[in-house]
PDB file of C-alpha atoms in Angstrom:
ATOM      1  CA  MET A 347      19.149   2.821  -2.954  1.00 47.00           C
ATOM      2  CA  THR A 348      20.786  -0.336  -4.300  1.00 42.00           C
ATOM      3  CA  TRP A 349      23.995  -0.337  -2.285  1.00 49.00           C
ATOM      4  CA  ARG A 350      22.758  -2.930   0.230  1.00 60.00           C
ATOM      5  CA  GLY A 351      23.588  -5.779  -2.114  1.00 67.00           C
ATOM      6  CA  THR A 352      21.989  -7.691  -4.899  1.00 80.00           C
ATOM      7  CA  THR A 353      18.537  -9.161  -4.858  1.00 86.00           C
ATOM      8  CA  THR A 354      17.298 -12.351  -6.405  1.00 92.00           C
ATOM      9  CA  VAL A 355      14.192 -12.606  -8.556  1.00 94.00           C
ATOM     10  CA  ARG A 356      12.454 -14.422  -5.717  1.00 94.00           C
ATOM     11  CA  GLU A 357      13.241 -11.595  -3.275  1.00 95.00           C
ATOM     12  CA  ARG A 358      11.969  -9.030  -5.773  1.00 95.00           C
ATOM     13  CA  ILE A 359       8.655 -10.842  -6.150  1.00 95.00           C
ATOM     14  CA  PHE A 360       8.220 -11.309  -2.395  1.00 96.00           C
ATOM     15  CA  ALA A 361       9.128  -7.644  -1.833  1.00 95.00           C
ATOM     16  CA  SER A 362       6.377  -6.494  -4.177  1.00 96.00           C
ATOM     17  CA  LEU A 363       3.582  -8.669  -2.724  1.00 95.00           C
ATOM     18  CA  PRO A 364       2.948  -6.655   0.484  1.00 96.00           C
ATOM     19  CA  TYR A 365       1.874  -3.691  -1.632  1.00 96.00           C
ATOM     20  CA  LEU A 366      -1.363  -5.578  -2.294  1.00 94.00           C
ATOM     21  CA  LEU A 367      -2.494  -4.554   1.228  1.00 93.00           C
ATOM     22  CA  PRO A 368      -2.612  -0.776   0.634  1.00 95.00           C
ATOM     23  CA  LEU A 369      -3.876  -1.330  -2.901  1.00 94.00           C
ATOM     24  CA  ILE A 370      -6.874  -3.361  -1.737  1.00 93.00           C
ATOM     25  CA  GLU A 371      -7.528  -1.028   1.196  1.00 92.00           C
ATOM     26  CA  GLY A 372      -7.341   1.948  -1.170  1.00 94.00           C
ATOM     27  CA  LEU A 373      -9.934   0.582  -3.584  1.00 93.00           C
ATOM     28  CA  ALA A 374     -12.689   1.956  -1.340  1.00 91.00           C
ATOM     29  CA  PHE A 375     -11.485   5.460  -2.192  1.00 95.00           C
ATOM     30  CA  GLY A 376     -11.729   4.685  -5.901  1.00 94.00           C
ATOM     31  CA  SER A 377     -15.500   4.201  -5.860  1.00 92.00           C
ATOM     32  CA  PHE A 378     -16.284   7.621  -7.349  1.00 93.00           C
ATOM     33  CA  LEU A 379     -13.568   7.256  -9.972  1.00 93.00           C
ATOM     34  CA  PHE A 380     -14.875   3.818 -10.946  1.00 94.00           C
ATOM     35  CA  GLN A 381     -18.387   5.269 -11.303  1.00 93.00           C
ATOM     36  CA  GLN A 382     -17.168   8.171 -13.434  1.00 92.00           C
ATOM     37  CA  PHE A 383     -14.833   6.067 -15.584  1.00 92.00           C
ATOM     38  CA  PRO A 384     -16.071   2.459 -15.727  1.00 91.00           C
ATOM     39  CA  VAL A 385     -13.082   1.448 -17.866  1.00 92.00           C
ATOM     40  CA  PHE A 386     -10.907   1.746 -14.730  1.00 87.00           C
ATOM     41  CA  GLN A 387     -12.745  -1.245 -13.289  1.00 88.00           C
ATOM     42  CA  TYR A 388     -10.620  -3.440 -15.534  1.00 89.00           C
ATOM     43  CA  ILE A 389      -7.677  -2.907 -13.193  1.00 81.00           C
ATOM     44  CA  LEU A 390      -9.676  -4.864 -10.617  1.00 85.00           C
ATOM     45  CA  ILE A 391      -9.800  -8.055 -12.696  1.00 91.00           C
ATOM     46  CA  PRO A 392      -6.332  -9.351 -11.686  1.00 91.00           C
ATOM     47  CA  LEU A 393      -7.143  -8.530  -8.055  1.00 90.00           C
ATOM     48  CA  ILE A 394     -10.337 -10.635  -7.875  1.00 91.00           C
ATOM     49  CA  PRO A 395      -8.660 -13.737  -6.342  1.00 92.00           C
ATOM     50  CA  VAL A 396      -6.778 -11.622  -3.802  1.00 90.00           C
ATOM     51  CA  MET A 397      -9.920  -9.679  -2.914  1.00 90.00           C
ATOM     52  CA  ALA A 398     -11.786 -12.978  -2.413  1.00 90.00           C
ATOM     53  CA  ILE A 399      -9.161 -14.177   0.068  1.00 88.00           C
ATOM     54  CA  TYR A 400      -9.150 -10.775   1.736  1.00 87.00           C
ATOM     55  CA  GLY A 401     -12.940 -10.827   2.041  1.00 87.00           C
ATOM     56  CA  ALA A 402     -12.888 -14.367   3.438  1.00 88.00           C
ATOM     57  CA  LEU A 403     -10.869 -13.146   6.427  1.00 84.00           C
ATOM     58  CA  GLY A 404     -13.789 -11.012   7.511  1.00 84.00           C
ATOM     59  CA  PRO A 405     -14.049  -7.411   8.641  1.00 85.00           C
ATOM     60  CA  PHE A 406     -10.719  -7.510  10.446  1.00 86.00           C
ATOM     61  CA  ALA A 407      -8.723  -8.705   7.436  1.00 86.00           C
ATOM     62  CA  GLY A 408      -6.664  -5.534   7.212  1.00 85.00           C
ATOM     63  CA  ILE A 409      -5.551  -5.585  10.824  1.00 88.00           C
ATOM     64  CA  ILE A 410      -4.853  -9.343  10.744  1.00 89.00           C
ATOM     65  CA  ILE A 411      -2.665  -9.005   7.648  1.00 90.00           C
ATOM     66  CA  PHE A 412      -1.034  -5.885   9.099  1.00 90.00           C
ATOM     67  CA  PHE A 413       0.106  -7.656  12.265  1.00 93.00           C
ATOM     68  CA  ALA A 414       1.045 -10.835  10.399  1.00 93.00           C
ATOM     69  CA  LEU A 415       3.297  -8.882   8.042  1.00 93.00           C
ATOM     70  CA  TYR A 416       4.771  -6.800  10.831  1.00 93.00           C
ATOM     71  CA  PHE A 417       5.655  -9.619  13.195  1.00 94.00           C
ATOM     72  CA  ALA A 418       6.381 -12.402  10.687  1.00 93.00           C
ATOM     73  CA  VAL A 419       8.300 -10.369   8.120  1.00 93.00           C
ATOM     74  CA  VAL A 420       9.473  -6.947   9.320  1.00 93.00           C
ATOM     75  CA  ARG A 421      10.754  -8.137  12.699  1.00 91.00           C
ATOM     76  CA  ASN A 422      12.251 -11.368  11.338  1.00 92.00           C
ATOM     77  CA  GLU A 423      15.987 -10.766  10.912  1.00 91.00           C
ATOM     78  CA  ARG A 424      16.360 -13.963   8.860  1.00 93.00           C
ATOM     79  CA  ILE A 425      14.401 -12.412   5.984  1.00 94.00           C
ATOM     80  CA  ALA A 426      16.327 -10.271   3.497  1.00 93.00           C
ATOM     81  CA  HIS A 427      16.491  -6.552   4.251  1.00 93.00           C
ATOM     82  CA  PHE A 428      15.004  -5.747   0.839  1.00 95.00           C
ATOM     83  CA  ILE A 429      11.833  -7.718   1.606  1.00 95.00           C
ATOM     84  CA  ARG A 430      11.543  -6.321   5.133  1.00 95.00           C
ATOM     85  CA  PHE A 431      12.020  -2.752   3.864  1.00 95.00           C
ATOM     86  CA  ASN A 432       9.288  -3.080   1.244  1.00 96.00           C
ATOM     87  CA  THR A 433       6.943  -4.819   3.658  1.00 96.00           C
ATOM     88  CA  MET A 434       7.347  -2.034   6.207  1.00 95.00           C
ATOM     89  CA  GLN A 435       6.849   0.579   3.510  1.00 96.00           C
ATOM     90  CA  ALA A 436       3.616  -1.106   2.407  1.00 96.00           C
ATOM     91  CA  ILE A 437       2.474  -1.157   6.039  1.00 95.00           C
ATOM     92  CA  LEU A 438       3.202   2.555   6.433  1.00 95.00           C
ATOM     93  CA  ILE A 439       1.342   3.384   3.217  1.00 96.00           C
ATOM     94  CA  ASP A 440      -1.594   1.428   4.658  1.00 95.00           C
ATOM     95  CA  ILE A 441      -1.368   3.367   7.938  1.00 94.00           C
ATOM     96  CA  VAL A 442      -1.423   6.648   6.009  1.00 95.00           C
ATOM     97  CA  LEU A 443      -4.447   5.340   4.127  1.00 95.00           C
ATOM     98  CA  VAL A 444      -6.265   4.495   7.358  1.00 93.00           C
ATOM     99  CA  LEU A 445      -5.492   7.967   8.736  1.00 95.00           C
ATOM    100  CA  CYS A 446      -6.806   9.524   5.517  1.00 95.00           C
ATOM    101  CA  GLY A 447      -9.973   7.477   5.941  1.00 94.00           C
ATOM    102  CA  LEU A 448     -10.461   8.817   9.467  1.00 94.00           C
ATOM    103  CA  ILE A 449      -9.854  12.407   8.388  1.00 93.00           C
ATOM    104  CA  VAL A 450     -12.167  12.094   5.385  1.00 93.00           C
ATOM    105  CA  SER A 451     -14.947  10.633   7.526  1.00 92.00           C
ATOM    106  CA  ILE A 452     -14.722  13.686   9.788  1.00 91.00           C
ATOM    107  CA  LEU A 453     -14.549  16.076   6.828  1.00 89.00           C
ATOM    108  CA  LYS A 454     -17.560  14.465   5.141  1.00 88.00           C
ATOM    109  CA  GLN A 455     -19.735  15.534   8.038  1.00 88.00           C
ATOM    110  CA  GLY A 456     -18.690  19.178   7.692  1.00 87.00           C
ATOM    111  CA  ILE A 457     -18.444  19.412   3.916  1.00 83.00           C
ATOM    112  CA  GLN A 458     -21.844  19.220   2.301  1.00 82.00           C
ATOM    113  CA  ILE A 459     -20.567  19.692  -1.265  1.00 87.00           C
ATOM    114  CA  PRO A 460     -20.366  16.252  -2.949  1.00 88.00           C
ATOM    115  CA  PHE A 461     -17.872  17.465  -5.571  1.00 91.00           C
ATOM    116  CA  ILE A 462     -15.260  18.259  -2.905  1.00 91.00           C
ATOM    117  CA  VAL A 463     -15.720  14.896  -1.177  1.00 91.00           C
ATOM    118  CA  GLU A 464     -15.437  13.071  -4.504  1.00 94.00           C
ATOM    119  CA  THR A 465     -12.289  15.012  -5.346  1.00 94.00           C
ATOM    120  CA  ILE A 466     -10.708  14.114  -2.004  1.00 95.00           C
ATOM    121  CA  TYR A 467     -11.558  10.442  -2.543  1.00 95.00           C
ATOM    122  CA  ASN A 468     -10.100  10.512  -6.061  1.00 95.00           C
ATOM    123  CA  VAL A 469      -6.890  12.214  -4.923  1.00 96.00           C
ATOM    124  CA  ILE A 470      -6.360   9.667  -2.140  1.00 97.00           C
ATOM    125  CA  PHE A 471      -7.031   6.740  -4.472  1.00 96.00           C
ATOM    126  CA  LEU A 472      -4.767   8.043  -7.226  1.00 95.00           C
ATOM    127  CA  GLY A 473      -2.034   8.833  -4.680  1.00 96.00           C
ATOM    128  CA  VAL A 474      -2.138   5.309  -3.269  1.00 96.00           C
ATOM    129  CA  LEU A 475      -2.270   3.816  -6.750  1.00 95.00           C
ATOM    130  CA  ALA A 476       0.755   5.866  -7.834  1.00 96.00           C
ATOM    131  CA  ALA A 477       2.725   4.947  -4.698  1.00 96.00           C
ATOM    132  CA  VAL A 478       1.916   1.252  -5.106  1.00 96.00           C
ATOM    133  CA  ILE A 479       2.744   1.167  -8.820  1.00 96.00           C
ATOM    134  CA  TYR A 480       6.013   3.028  -8.235  1.00 97.00           C
ATOM    135  CA  SER A 481       6.984   0.814  -5.302  1.00 97.00           C
ATOM    136  CA  VAL A 482       6.150  -2.441  -7.079  1.00 97.00           C
ATOM    137  CA  ALA A 483       8.053  -1.343 -10.186  1.00 97.00           C
ATOM    138  CA  GLN A 484      11.107  -0.408  -8.116  1.00 96.00           C
ATOM    139  CA  SER A 485      10.882  -3.675  -6.171  1.00 96.00           C
ATOM    140  CA  LEU A 486      10.717  -5.736  -9.330  1.00 96.00           C
ATOM    141  CA  LEU A 487      13.768  -3.882 -10.630  1.00 95.00           C
ATOM    142  CA  GLY A 488      15.622  -4.676  -7.397  1.00 94.00           C
ATOM    143  CA  ARG A 489      15.740  -1.058  -6.210  1.00 94.00           C
ATOM    144  CA  TYR A 490      14.565   0.495  -2.981  1.00 94.00           C
ATOM    145  CA  ALA A 491      11.510   2.671  -3.628  1.00 93.00           C
ATOM    146  CA  GLU A 492      12.192   6.018  -2.001  1.00 92.00           C
ATOM    147  CA  ILE A 493       8.961   7.766  -1.049  1.00 93.00           C
ATOM    148  CA  PRO A 494       9.608  11.003   0.870  1.00 91.00           C
ATOM    149  CA  THR A 495       8.916  10.816   4.616  1.00 90.00           C
ATOM    150  CA  ILE A 496       7.578   7.247   4.430  1.00 92.00           C
ATOM    151  CA  SER A 497      10.904   5.737   3.360  1.00 90.00           C
ATOM    152  CA  GLU A 498      12.710   7.737   6.024  1.00 91.00           C
ATOM    153  CA  ALA A 499      10.404   6.242   8.660  1.00 92.00           C
ATOM    154  CA  VAL A 500      10.972   2.779   7.187  1.00 93.00           C
ATOM    155  CA  HIS A 501      14.746   3.194   7.404  1.00 87.00           C
ATOM    156  CA  MET A 502      14.360   3.994  11.111  1.00 88.00           C
ATOM    157  CA  GLN A 503      12.304   0.834  11.706  1.00 86.00           C
ATOM    158  CA  VAL A 504      14.176  -1.665   9.532  1.00 87.00           C
ATOM    159  CA  ARG A 505      17.890  -2.049  10.126  1.00 78.00           C
TER     160      ARG A 505
END
């Protein structure tokens, strides 16, 4: 969806930055994939400075960044719609990720087959990685990333 107007390079960059939140949160689900394919650990190299800042905020880093983005960006009408849309979409991807984490923690207790648990972890990680890569690419191109269901919820929140 590009009909809402043009975007500047600065807006495109700022619109892609919030996707670091679900990406960093999703790295925990990539642990089995990183063990099985150590070459994938190279994607972590550019994220080292961001992960250091994230770790410095302590155990509540995710929730602090979540509320900061929500109240300072999404609810701020002075910020461009394109940035607010992408920020809210990153927040919703993170919420889905947290819900997946809760469901997986419950399932892990009932499923005693490690292969199934590893597969679930890998699917969640690859899904988040795909959504983040797609969304960042669309943001950098100045387009609205349309992810089914999530984008519809974002449109309801961001006017």
